């Protein structure tokens, strides 16, 4: 049985490693030394979580509870813990400094099971029970172990890498080669539970790839759309009949209906049913099938009118949900179906799926089918686009109607292509960039950030490369929100998956976690930015970047890619 200590040693080694390859090797070697069931647990713990993204993973241990647990575990006054926390800023470090225990025999399983128990405590007196249980685990741990127990309990592990590294390490550990990473990634698009996938790879190696199918309750990665530069290109790409659907500016949602049990998942595959009880109820009313998985977009919608994205974002909340259900009514527009009564429909063509969708939904005020036209006459498509823009929509998504128009989870291919109004209104483009650094503000912005260093994703290198320093476009209310996020994600050391030129050194490094939408005029080349930089030559830079909004619905893995920027150049 694996000890927890071994995992802690791995954490320490990972924390001291700065090379991508080294991290993959360390992880792979560690995985190989474990039983399959331990691989499962370790896959979660290596990412600092205790389960797949689509389950509840928050243990509910804020600083206040953490301080009490440490005080109890090590018999130290709460005030003393608070002072140490004030000085050190990390409760993991505080716990390890106050812990004087020299021995421990904690197993990996013991620690993991206790994390799960802490998470599951709810109801009356839950605060006290959570603290007691965490204190019990801490009291049995050695100093170094308590550091990581605290960090995981608070969702604060931050080793500077994400799922992509882990998938690569699993490929190396169990298929014999990193070259199989993209196959492992494809499987992960369908089996999005990284622990389950890890365990299966440990058991069956290559044989487990491609064996997974969509399952109710486990969301698949969402299919995405590509973009083109001109409307003529659309016509060429889809020659003949095509479908054009309204493109809504809202939040992507995958709804899983299993009889009375209905769940909603976000584009990042997090569980969002609690935020949208009205969507769950609306689906209950509209869906005719016993078991079905639907794909759609939640939009702020009032009396037949589309409301702006910003309004919908106010629905992203833990508290006062009922109040906001009334204040900001939403409608969900469904455009796809992936599963019906025990059968995956992902290999079916889009026209076949659309038919199933229409047969299984009753439209109401709160549930609608995506509006569309299907035509071989391109001028009809153009008119449809104009109408959509008129109605306040973002644009259209053209969808292939060919026999091969399957649903491809996690893929941004040419079966779906978006065409947005920004593309014609102006030459300006929007980019989804990841914040990787910040600079101190001066003058009126003293005490706040002055500018943000932002990056695009280099998919093949699995790292973030800088494209712009964004210092304009922020409204007064944005500062507080962004400062909070910067505080949350700021890290001392530059993570290995960020590439920053020496000319651009920020005052603070920010862990890649927050995505912002930025508008800019054109892509130029620059010696100070690292995106697309080959052999230390010039990189791409965005001219006149301006902040538009925070994209909470996107994770760093959804950012604009270097390839996309290259395409626009
Ligand atoms: P953008 O940044 O342009 O809003 P995106 O980066 O969020 O788009 P894209 O792949 O560019 O994602 O566009 C697909 C997104 O558009 C989907 O994730 C979905 O949220 C949204 N969408 C709105 N209407 C539709 C539709 N009819 N069919 C498919 N996706 C739609």
Coordinates of C-alpha atoms and ligand atoms in Angstrom, one line a residue:
X1 CA 0.0 0.0 0.0
X2 CA 1.4 3.3 -1.0
X3 CA 2.3 5.8 1.7
X4 CA 1.3 9.4 1.6
X5 CA 4.9 10.3 2.2
X6 CA 5.9 9.1 -1.2
X7 CA 3.5 11.4 -2.8
X8 CA 4.8 14.3 -0.7
X9 CA 8.3 13.5 -1.9
X10 CA 7.0 13.6 -5.5
X11 CA 5.4 17.0 -4.8
X12 CA 8.7 18.4 -3.5
X13 CA 10.6 17.1 -6.5
X14 CA 8.0 18.5 -8.9
X15 CA 8.1 21.8 -7.2
X16 CA 11.8 22.0 -7.7
X17 CA 11.7 21.0 -11.4
X18 CA 11.7 23.6 -14.1
X19 CA 11.8 21.4 -17.2
X20 CA 8.7 20.0 -18.9
X21 CA 10.4 16.7 -19.7
X22 CA 11.6 16.2 -16.1
X23 CA 8.1 16.7 -14.7
X24 CA 6.6 14.2 -17.1
X25 CA 9.3 11.7 -16.2
X26 CA 8.9 12.1 -12.5
X27 CA 5.1 11.7 -12.8
X28 CA 5.3 8.7 -15.0
X29 CA 7.8 6.9 -12.8
X30 CA 5.7 7.6 -9.8
X31 CA 2.5 6.3 -11.5
X32 CA 4.3 3.1 -12.5
X33 CA 5.1 2.3 -8.9
X34 CA 1.4 2.4 -7.9
X35 CA -1.5 0.0 -7.9
X36 CA -4.2 0.9 -10.5
X37 CA -6.6 2.1 -7.7
X38 CA -3.8 4.3 -6.4
X39 CA -3.1 5.7 -9.8
X40 CA -6.7 6.9 -9.8
X41 CA -6.3 8.8 -6.5
X42 CA -2.9 10.1 -7.4
X43 CA -4.1 11.5 -10.8
X44 CA -6.5 13.7 -8.8
X45 CA -4.1 14.6 -6.1
X46 CA -1.4 15.5 -8.5
X47 CA -3.7 18.2 -9.7
X48 CA -4.5 19.2 -6.2
X49 CA -8.1 18.0 -6.3
X50 CA -9.9 15.0 -5.0
X51 CA -12.2 14.0 -8.0
X52 CA -13.1 14.8 -11.5
X53 CA -13.9 18.4 -12.4
X54 CA -17.6 17.7 -12.9
X55 CA -18.0 16.5 -9.3
X56 CA -17.9 18.7 -6.2
X57 CA -14.3 18.9 -5.3
X58 CA -14.3 21.9 -2.9
X59 CA -13.6 20.7 0.7
X60 CA -15.0 24.0 2.1
X61 CA -11.8 24.8 4.1
X62 CA -11.3 28.5 4.0
X63 CA -8.5 30.3 5.9
X64 CA -10.7 30.6 9.0
X65 CA -11.3 26.9 9.3
X66 CA -7.8 26.0 8.3
X67 CA -6.4 28.2 11.1
X68 CA -8.7 26.5 13.7
X69 CA -7.7 23.0 12.4
X70 CA -4.0 23.8 12.7
X71 CA -4.4 25.3 16.2
X72 CA -6.2 22.2 17.3
X73 CA -3.9 19.7 15.7
X74 CA -0.7 21.2 17.1
X75 CA -2.1 22.6 20.3
X76 CA -1.1 26.1 19.5
X77 CA -3.1 29.3 20.2
X78 CA -5.3 30.4 17.3
X79 CA -3.7 33.9 17.6
X80 CA -0.3 32.4 17.1
X81 CA -1.4 30.6 14.0
X82 CA -3.0 33.8 12.7
X83 CA 0.2 35.7 13.2
X84 CA 2.3 33.0 11.5
X85 CA -0.2 33.1 8.6
X86 CA 0.1 36.9 8.3
X87 CA 3.9 36.5 8.0
X88 CA 4.0 33.5 5.7
X89 CA 0.9 33.8 3.7
X90 CA 0.4 30.1 3.2
X91 CA -1.3 27.9 5.7
X92 CA 0.6 24.9 4.3
X93 CA 3.8 26.5 5.4
X94 CA 2.4 27.5 8.7
X95 CA 1.2 23.9 9.4
X96 CA 4.5 22.4 8.6
X97 CA 6.4 25.0 10.7
X98 CA 4.2 24.3 13.8
X99 CA 4.2 20.6 13.4
X100 CA 6.9 18.9 15.4
X101 CA 6.0 15.3 14.8
X102 CA 8.9 13.3 13.4
X103 CA 7.1 10.1 12.3
X104 CA 4.0 9.2 10.5
X105 CA 2.5 6.2 8.8
X106 CA -0.2 7.9 6.8
X107 CA -1.2 5.9 3.7
X108 CA -2.3 7.5 0.5
X109 CA -5.7 6.0 0.9
X110 CA -6.2 7.2 4.5
X111 CA -5.5 10.8 3.5
X112 CA -7.6 10.7 0.4
X113 CA -10.6 9.1 2.1
X114 CA -10.4 11.8 4.8
X115 CA -10.4 14.5 2.2
X116 CA -13.5 13.0 0.7
X117 CA -15.2 12.7 4.1
X118 CA -14.4 16.4 4.9
X119 CA -15.9 17.4 1.6
X120 CA -19.1 15.4 2.2
X121 CA -19.8 16.8 5.7
X122 CA -22.8 19.1 5.4
X123 CA -25.7 20.3 7.4
X124 CA -25.8 21.4 11.1
X125 CA -22.5 21.5 12.9
X126 CA -20.6 20.8 9.7
X127 CA -18.1 23.6 10.4
X128 CA -16.9 22.0 13.6
X129 CA -16.9 18.5 12.1
X130 CA -14.8 19.6 9.1
X131 CA -12.3 21.3 11.4
X132 CA -12.0 18.3 13.7
X133 CA -11.5 15.8 10.9
X134 CA -8.8 17.9 9.3
X135 CA -7.1 18.4 12.6
X136 CA -7.1 14.7 13.1
X137 CA -5.3 14.1 9.8
X138 CA -2.9 17.0 10.5
X139 CA -2.1 15.7 13.9
X140 CA -0.9 12.4 12.5
X141 CA 1.3 13.9 9.7
X142 CA 4.9 14.8 9.6
X143 CA 5.8 18.5 8.9
X144 CA 6.2 18.2 5.2
X145 CA 3.1 16.1 4.9
X146 CA 1.0 18.7 6.8
X147 CA 2.1 21.4 4.3
X148 CA 0.5 19.5 1.4
X149 CA -2.5 18.3 3.4
X150 CA -3.3 21.9 4.1
X151 CA -2.7 23.1 0.6
X152 CA -4.9 20.4 -1.0
X153 CA -7.6 20.9 1.6
X154 CA -7.7 24.6 0.6
X155 CA -7.5 23.9 -3.1
X156 CA -4.2 25.6 -3.2
X157 CA -1.6 23.1 -4.4
X158 CA -0.4 25.0 -7.6
X159 CA 2.4 22.9 -8.9
X160 CA 2.3 24.9 -12.1
X161 CA 1.0 22.3 -14.5
X162 CA -2.4 21.0 -15.4
X163 CA -4.3 18.1 -17.0
X164 CA -2.3 18.2 -20.2
X165 CA 1.0 17.3 -18.4
X166 CA -0.8 14.6 -16.5
X167 CA -2.2 13.0 -19.7
X168 CA 1.3 13.0 -21.2
X169 CA 2.7 11.4 -18.1
X170 CA 0.0 8.7 -18.2
X171 CA 0.8 8.0 -21.8
X172 CA 4.5 7.6 -21.0
X173 CA 3.8 5.5 -17.9
X174 CA 1.3 3.1 -19.4
X175 CA 1.5 3.0 -23.2
X176 CA 5.3 3.1 -23.3
X177 CA 5.6 6.3 -25.2
X178 CA 4.8 10.0 -25.0
X179 CA 4.0 9.7 -28.7
X180 CA 0.6 8.3 -27.7
X181 CA -0.3 11.5 -25.8
X182 CA -2.8 12.7 -28.5
X183 CA -4.6 9.3 -28.3
X184 CA -4.8 9.6 -24.6
X185 CA -6.1 13.1 -25.0
X186 CA -8.7 12.0 -27.5
X187 CA -9.9 9.4 -25.0
X188 CA -10.0 12.0 -22.3
X189 CA -12.3 14.1 -24.4
X190 CA -14.9 11.3 -23.9
X191 CA -13.9 10.0 -20.5
X192 CA -13.3 13.3 -18.7
X193 CA -12.7 11.7 -15.4
X194 CA -8.9 11.8 -15.2
X195 CA -8.7 9.3 -12.3
X196 CA -10.9 6.8 -14.1
X197 CA -8.9 7.1 -17.2
X198 CA -5.6 6.8 -15.3
X199 CA -6.8 3.6 -13.5
X200 CA -8.0 2.1 -16.8
X201 CA -4.6 2.8 -18.5
X202 CA -2.8 1.3 -15.5
X203 CA -5.0 -1.8 -15.9
X204 CA -5.2 -2.2 -19.6
X205 CA -2.5 0.0 -21.2
X206 CA -3.2 0.9 -24.9
X207 CA -6.2 -1.3 -24.9
X208 CA -8.2 1.1 -22.8
X209 CA -7.9 3.9 -25.4
X210 CA -10.9 4.3 -27.6
X211 CA -13.0 2.0 -25.3
X212 CA -14.9 4.7 -23.6
X213 CA -18.3 6.0 -24.6
X214 CA -20.5 8.8 -23.4
X215 CA -22.1 8.0 -20.1
X216 CA -24.9 9.8 -18.3
X217 CA -23.5 12.0 -15.5
X218 CA -20.0 12.2 -17.1
X219 CA -19.9 15.2 -19.5
X220 CA -17.9 14.9 -22.7
X221 CA -15.7 17.8 -23.8
X222 CA -17.7 20.2 -26.0
X223 CA -17.3 20.4 -29.7
X224 CA -16.0 23.8 -30.9
X225 CA -16.1 25.9 -34.0
X226 CA -13.3 27.2 -36.2
X227 CA -13.2 30.7 -37.7
X228 CA -12.5 32.0 -41.2
X229 CA -11.4 35.5 -42.4
X230 CA -14.0 36.1 -45.1
X231 CA -17.5 35.1 -45.8
X232 CA -16.5 33.7 -49.2
X233 CA -14.2 31.2 -47.4
X234 CA -17.4 29.9 -45.7
X235 CA -19.0 29.4 -49.0
X236 CA -15.9 27.5 -50.3
X237 CA -15.6 25.3 -47.2
X238 CA -19.2 24.2 -47.2
X239 CA -19.9 24.1 -50.9
X240 CA -23.5 22.9 -51.5
X241 CA -26.1 22.6 -48.8
X242 CA -25.2 23.9 -45.3
X243 CA -27.0 24.8 -42.1
X244 CA -26.6 28.2 -40.5
X245 CA -27.6 28.4 -36.8
X246 CA -28.0 31.5 -34.6
X247 CA -24.9 32.0 -32.5
X248 CA -25.9 33.0 -29.0
X249 CA -23.7 34.9 -26.7
X250 CA -24.2 33.1 -23.5
X251 CA -22.9 30.1 -21.6
X252 CA -22.5 26.7 -23.1
X253 CA -24.3 23.9 -21.2
X254 CA -24.4 20.2 -21.5
X255 CA -27.6 18.8 -19.9
X256 CA -27.7 15.2 -18.7
X257 CA -31.2 13.8 -18.1
X258 CA -31.6 10.5 -16.3
X259 CA -35.3 10.3 -15.4
X260 CA -35.8 12.8 -12.6
X261 CA -32.1 13.2 -12.1
X262 CA -31.1 16.2 -14.3
X263 CA -27.6 17.8 -14.2
X264 CA -26.0 20.7 -16.0
X265 CA -22.3 21.1 -16.8
X266 CA -20.4 24.1 -18.0
X267 CA -18.0 24.3 -20.9
X268 CA -15.2 23.7 -18.4
X269 CA -17.2 20.6 -17.3
X270 CA -18.0 21.9 -13.9
X271 CA -21.3 21.1 -12.3
X272 CA -23.6 24.2 -12.6
X273 CA -27.0 22.8 -11.7
X274 CA -27.0 24.7 -8.4
X275 CA -26.6 28.0 -10.3
X276 CA -29.3 27.3 -12.7
X277 CA -32.2 25.5 -10.9
X278 CA -34.5 27.2 -13.5
X279 CA -32.7 25.5 -16.4
X280 CA -33.0 22.1 -14.6
X281 CA -36.8 22.7 -14.1
X282 CA -37.3 23.9 -17.6
X283 CA -35.5 20.8 -19.0
X284 CA -37.7 18.6 -16.8
X285 CA -40.8 20.1 -18.4
X286 CA -39.5 20.0 -22.0
X287 CA -37.7 16.8 -22.4
X288 CA -39.7 13.8 -23.6
X289 CA -37.0 11.1 -23.4
X290 CA -36.2 9.1 -20.3
X291 CA -32.4 9.4 -20.8
X292 CA -30.8 12.1 -23.0
X293 CA -27.8 14.3 -23.2
X294 CA -28.3 17.7 -24.7
X295 CA -25.9 20.5 -25.8
X296 CA -26.9 24.1 -25.9
X297 CA -26.4 27.7 -24.8
X298 CA -27.9 29.4 -21.8
X299 CA -28.8 33.0 -22.6
X300 CA -30.1 35.9 -20.6
X301 CA -33.5 36.4 -22.3
X302 CA -36.4 38.5 -21.3
X303 CA -39.8 38.7 -23.1
X304 CA -38.4 37.5 -26.4
X305 CA -35.3 39.7 -26.2
X306 CA -31.7 38.7 -26.0
X307 CA -29.9 40.4 -23.1
X308 CA -26.1 41.0 -23.0
X309 CA -23.6 38.4 -21.8
X310 CA -22.7 40.6 -18.8
X311 CA -26.2 40.1 -17.4
X312 CA -25.9 36.4 -17.6
X313 CA -22.6 36.5 -15.8
X314 CA -24.4 37.8 -12.7
X315 CA -26.0 34.3 -12.5
X316 CA -22.5 32.9 -11.7
X317 CA -23.0 32.8 -8.0
X318 CA -23.2 30.6 -4.9
X319 CA -25.5 32.7 -2.9
X320 CA -28.8 34.5 -3.5
X321 CA -29.5 32.2 -6.4
X322 CA -33.3 32.3 -6.1
X323 CA -33.2 36.1 -6.1
X324 CA -31.2 36.2 -9.3
X325 CA -33.3 33.5 -11.0
X326 CA -36.1 36.1 -10.9
X327 CA -33.9 39.1 -11.6
X328 CA -32.1 37.7 -14.6
X329 CA -34.3 35.2 -16.4
X330 CA -32.6 32.8 -18.8
X331 CA -33.6 30.6 -21.7
X332 CA -31.7 27.7 -23.0
X333 CA -31.3 27.2 -26.7
X334 CA -30.5 23.6 -27.5
X335 CA -28.6 22.8 -30.7
X336 CA -27.5 19.2 -30.3
X337 CA -28.1 15.8 -28.8
X338 CA -25.3 13.3 -28.0
X339 CA -27.1 10.4 -26.3
X340 CA -30.5 8.9 -26.2
X341 CA -31.8 6.1 -24.0
X342 CA -28.6 4.0 -23.7
X343 CA -27.2 4.9 -27.1
X344 CA -24.4 7.3 -28.1
X345 CA -25.4 9.5 -31.0
X346 CA -22.0 11.1 -31.4
X347 CA -21.3 9.1 -34.6
X348 CA -24.6 10.1 -36.1
X349 CA -24.6 12.9 -38.6
X350 CA -25.8 16.4 -37.6
X351 CA -29.1 16.2 -39.6
X352 CA -29.9 12.9 -37.9
X353 CA -29.1 14.3 -34.5
X354 CA -31.1 17.5 -35.2
X355 CA -34.1 15.3 -36.0
X356 CA -33.8 13.4 -32.7
X357 CA -33.5 16.7 -30.9
X358 CA -36.7 18.0 -32.5
X359 CA -38.5 14.8 -31.7
X360 CA -37.5 14.9 -28.0
X361 CA -38.1 18.5 -27.0
X362 CA -41.2 20.5 -26.4
X363 CA -40.4 24.2 -26.8
X364 CA -41.4 26.5 -24.0
X365 CA -40.6 30.0 -22.9
X366 CA -37.5 28.7 -21.2
X367 CA -36.4 25.9 -23.6
X368 CA -36.0 26.5 -27.3
X369 CA -34.4 24.9 -30.3
X370 CA -31.7 26.9 -31.9
X371 CA -33.1 28.9 -34.9
X372 CA -31.5 28.0 -38.2
X373 CA -31.8 27.8 -42.0
X374 CA -30.6 25.0 -44.2
X375 CA -29.9 26.0 -47.7
X376 CA -27.6 25.6 -50.7
X377 CA -28.3 29.2 -51.7
X378 CA -25.5 31.2 -50.1
X379 CA -27.4 34.5 -50.4
X380 CA -30.0 33.0 -48.0
X381 CA -27.3 32.3 -45.5
X382 CA -26.1 35.9 -45.8
X383 CA -29.5 37.2 -45.2
X384 CA -29.9 34.9 -42.2
X385 CA -26.7 36.3 -40.8
X386 CA -27.9 39.9 -41.2
X387 CA -31.2 39.0 -39.5
X388 CA -29.2 37.5 -36.6
X389 CA -27.1 40.5 -36.1
X390 CA -30.2 42.7 -36.3
X391 CA -31.8 40.6 -33.5
X392 CA -28.7 41.3 -31.3
X393 CA -27.0 37.9 -31.8
X394 CA -23.2 37.4 -32.1
X395 CA -23.5 36.0 -35.5
X396 CA -24.0 32.5 -36.9
X397 CA -22.4 29.1 -36.8
X398 CA -22.4 27.2 -40.1
X399 CA -22.7 23.5 -39.6
X400 CA -21.9 20.7 -42.1
X401 CA -24.9 18.5 -43.1
X402 CA -22.7 15.8 -44.7
X403 CA -22.9 12.2 -43.7
X404 CA -19.6 12.6 -41.8
X405 CA -20.8 15.5 -39.7
X406 CA -20.4 13.6 -36.4
X407 CA -20.1 15.2 -33.0
X408 CA -16.4 15.4 -32.2
X409 CA -15.9 16.1 -28.5
X410 CA -13.2 18.6 -27.7
X411 CA -12.4 19.3 -31.3
X412 CA -12.3 22.6 -33.1
X413 CA -12.7 21.4 -36.7
X414 CA -14.3 22.5 -39.9
X415 CA -17.7 20.8 -39.3
X416 CA -18.7 23.9 -37.4
X417 CA -17.5 27.4 -38.4
X418 CA -18.4 30.6 -36.7
X419 CA -19.0 33.9 -38.4
X420 CA -19.4 36.9 -36.1
X421 CA -20.4 40.5 -36.6
X422 CA -17.1 41.8 -35.2
X423 CA -15.4 40.3 -38.2
X424 CA -17.2 42.7 -40.6
X425 CA -17.8 45.8 -38.4
X426 CA -14.1 46.4 -38.0
X427 CA -10.9 44.8 -38.8
X428 CA -10.4 44.4 -35.1
X429 CA -10.2 40.9 -33.7
X430 CA -10.9 39.5 -30.3
X431 CA -8.6 37.2 -28.5
X432 CA -9.1 35.1 -25.4
X433 CA -5.9 35.5 -23.5
X434 CA -4.5 34.0 -20.3
X435 CA -3.1 36.4 -17.6
X436 CA 0.4 35.2 -16.7
X437 CA 1.8 38.3 -15.1
X438 CA 0.9 41.7 -13.7
X439 CA 2.7 45.1 -13.3
X440 CA 2.2 47.5 -10.5
X441 CA 0.1 50.6 -11.2
X442 CA 1.2 54.1 -10.9
X443 CA -0.7 57.4 -10.1
X444 CA -4.4 56.8 -10.0
X445 CA -3.8 53.1 -10.2
X446 CA -1.4 53.0 -7.3
X447 CA -2.0 49.9 -5.1
X448 CA -3.7 48.2 -8.0
X449 CA -2.3 46.6 -11.1
X450 CA -1.3 48.9 -14.0
X451 CA -1.2 46.4 -16.8
X452 CA -1.5 42.6 -17.4
X453 CA 0.9 40.4 -19.2
X454 CA -1.3 38.1 -21.4
X455 CA -0.5 34.9 -23.3
X456 CA -1.8 32.6 -25.9
X457 CA -1.7 28.8 -25.7
X458 CA 1.0 26.9 -27.6
X459 CA -0.7 23.6 -27.9
X460 CA 2.2 21.5 -29.1
X461 CA 4.6 22.8 -26.4
X462 CA 1.8 22.8 -23.8
X463 CA 2.8 26.3 -22.6
X464 CA 1.6 29.9 -22.5
X465 CA 3.5 32.4 -24.7
X466 CA 3.0 36.1 -24.3
X467 CA 1.1 38.2 -27.0
X468 CA 0.2 41.4 -25.3
X469 CA 0.6 43.7 -22.3
X470 CA -2.9 45.0 -21.7
X471 CA -3.2 48.3 -19.9
X472 CA -6.4 49.9 -21.2
X473 CA -10.1 49.2 -21.5
X474 CA -10.7 48.5 -17.7
X475 CA -13.7 50.1 -16.2
X476 CA -13.6 51.2 -12.5
X477 CA -15.5 48.1 -11.3
X478 CA -13.1 45.8 -13.2
X479 CA -10.1 46.7 -11.0
X480 CA -11.5 45.3 -7.8
X481 CA -12.5 42.1 -9.5
X482 CA -9.2 41.6 -11.3
X483 CA -7.1 42.6 -8.3
X484 CA -8.9 39.8 -6.3
X485 CA -8.2 37.3 -9.0
X486 CA -4.5 38.4 -9.2
X487 CA -4.2 38.0 -5.5
X488 CA -5.7 34.5 -5.7
X489 CA -3.5 33.2 -8.4
X490 CA -0.2 35.1 -7.8
X491 CA 2.8 32.8 -7.4
X492 CA 6.4 33.4 -6.4
X493 CA 8.2 31.4 -9.0
X494 CA 7.6 31.5 -12.7
X495 CA 5.7 28.2 -13.6
X496 CA 7.4 26.0 -16.1
X497 CA 4.5 26.3 -18.6
X498 CA 4.9 30.1 -19.1
X499 CA 7.4 31.6 -21.5
X500 CA 8.3 35.3 -20.9
X501 CA 10.9 37.4 -22.6
X502 CA 13.4 39.2 -20.3
X503 CA 12.1 42.5 -21.7
X504 CA 8.7 41.8 -20.3
X505 CA 9.5 40.6 -16.8
X506 CA 6.3 41.3 -14.8
X507 CA 6.2 42.4 -11.1
X508 CA 4.2 39.3 -10.3
X509 CA 3.8 36.0 -11.9
X510 CA 0.2 34.8 -12.2
X511 CA -0.6 31.1 -12.4
X512 CA -2.4 30.5 -15.8
X513 CA -6.0 30.3 -14.7
X514 CA -7.8 33.5 -15.7
X515 CA -8.9 34.1 -19.3
X516 CA -9.8 37.6 -20.5
X517 CA -11.2 38.7 -23.8
X518 CA -9.1 41.4 -25.4
X519 CA -9.6 43.3 -28.6
X520 CA -6.8 44.5 -30.8
X521 CA -6.1 46.0 -34.1
X522 CA -3.5 43.8 -35.8
X523 CA -0.8 41.2 -35.2
X524 CA 2.7 42.5 -35.6
X525 CA 6.1 41.0 -34.9
X526 CA 8.0 41.8 -31.7
X527 CA 11.3 40.8 -30.0
X528 CA 9.6 41.2 -26.6
X529 CA 6.8 38.7 -26.9
X530 CA 7.3 34.9 -27.0
X531 CA 4.2 33.7 -28.9
X532 CA 5.2 31.8 -32.0
X533 CA 8.9 32.6 -31.4
X534 CA 11.2 30.2 -33.1
X535 CA 14.8 29.9 -32.2
X536 CA 14.7 33.1 -30.1
X537 CA 13.6 35.2 -33.2
X538 CA 10.7 37.6 -33.0
X539 CA 7.3 36.6 -31.6
X540 CA 3.8 37.8 -32.4
X541 CA 2.4 40.9 -30.7
X542 CA -1.1 42.4 -30.6
X543 CA -1.2 46.0 -31.4
X544 CA -3.4 48.3 -29.4
X545 CA -4.8 45.6 -27.1
X546 CA -7.8 46.6 -25.0
X547 CA -9.5 44.7 -22.2
X548 CA -13.1 43.7 -22.9
X549 CA -14.2 41.3 -20.2
X550 CA -13.3 38.4 -18.0
X551 CA -14.2 35.0 -19.5
X552 CA -15.1 33.0 -16.4
X553 CA -16.6 30.4 -18.7
X554 CA -13.2 29.6 -20.1
X555 CA -10.2 27.8 -18.7
X556 CA -6.6 28.5 -19.7
X557 CA -6.8 25.5 -22.0
X558 CA -9.6 27.3 -24.0
X559 CA -7.4 30.3 -24.8
X560 CA -6.7 31.5 -28.3
X561 CA -3.8 29.4 -29.7
X562 CA -0.6 30.4 -31.3
X563 CA -1.8 28.6 -34.4
X564 CA -4.9 30.8 -34.6
X565 CA -2.8 33.9 -34.2
X566 CA -0.5 32.7 -37.0
X567 CA -3.6 32.2 -39.2
X568 CA -4.6 35.8 -38.7
X569 CA -1.2 37.3 -39.3
Ligands
LIG1 P1 -16.4 33.0 -28.9 O1 -15.2 33.4 -28.2 O2 -16.4 33.4 -30.4 O3 -17.7 33.4 -28.2 P2 -15.9 30.6 -28.1 O4 -14.5 30.7 -28.2 O5 -16.6 30.6 -26.8 O6 -16.6 31.6 -29.1 P3 -16.2 28.9 -30.3 O7 -15.7 27.6 -30.6 O8 -15.6 30.1 -31.0 O9 -16.2 29.2 -28.8 O10 -17.7 29.0 -30.7 C1 -18.5 28.0 -30.2 C2 -19.3 28.5 -29.1 O11 -20.4 29.3 -29.5 C3 -19.9 27.4 -28.3 O12 -19.0 27.0 -27.3 C4 -21.2 27.9 -27.8 O13 -20.9 28.3 -26.4 C5 -21.5 29.0 -28.6 N1 -22.7 28.8 -29.4 C6 -23.7 29.7 -29.5 N2 -24.6 29.3 -30.4 C7 -24.2 28.1 -30.9 C8 -24.8 27.2 -31.8 N3 -25.9 27.4 -32.4 N4 -24.1 26.0 -32.1 C9 -22.9 25.8 -31.4 N5 -22.3 26.7 -30.6 C10 -23.0 27.8 -30.3

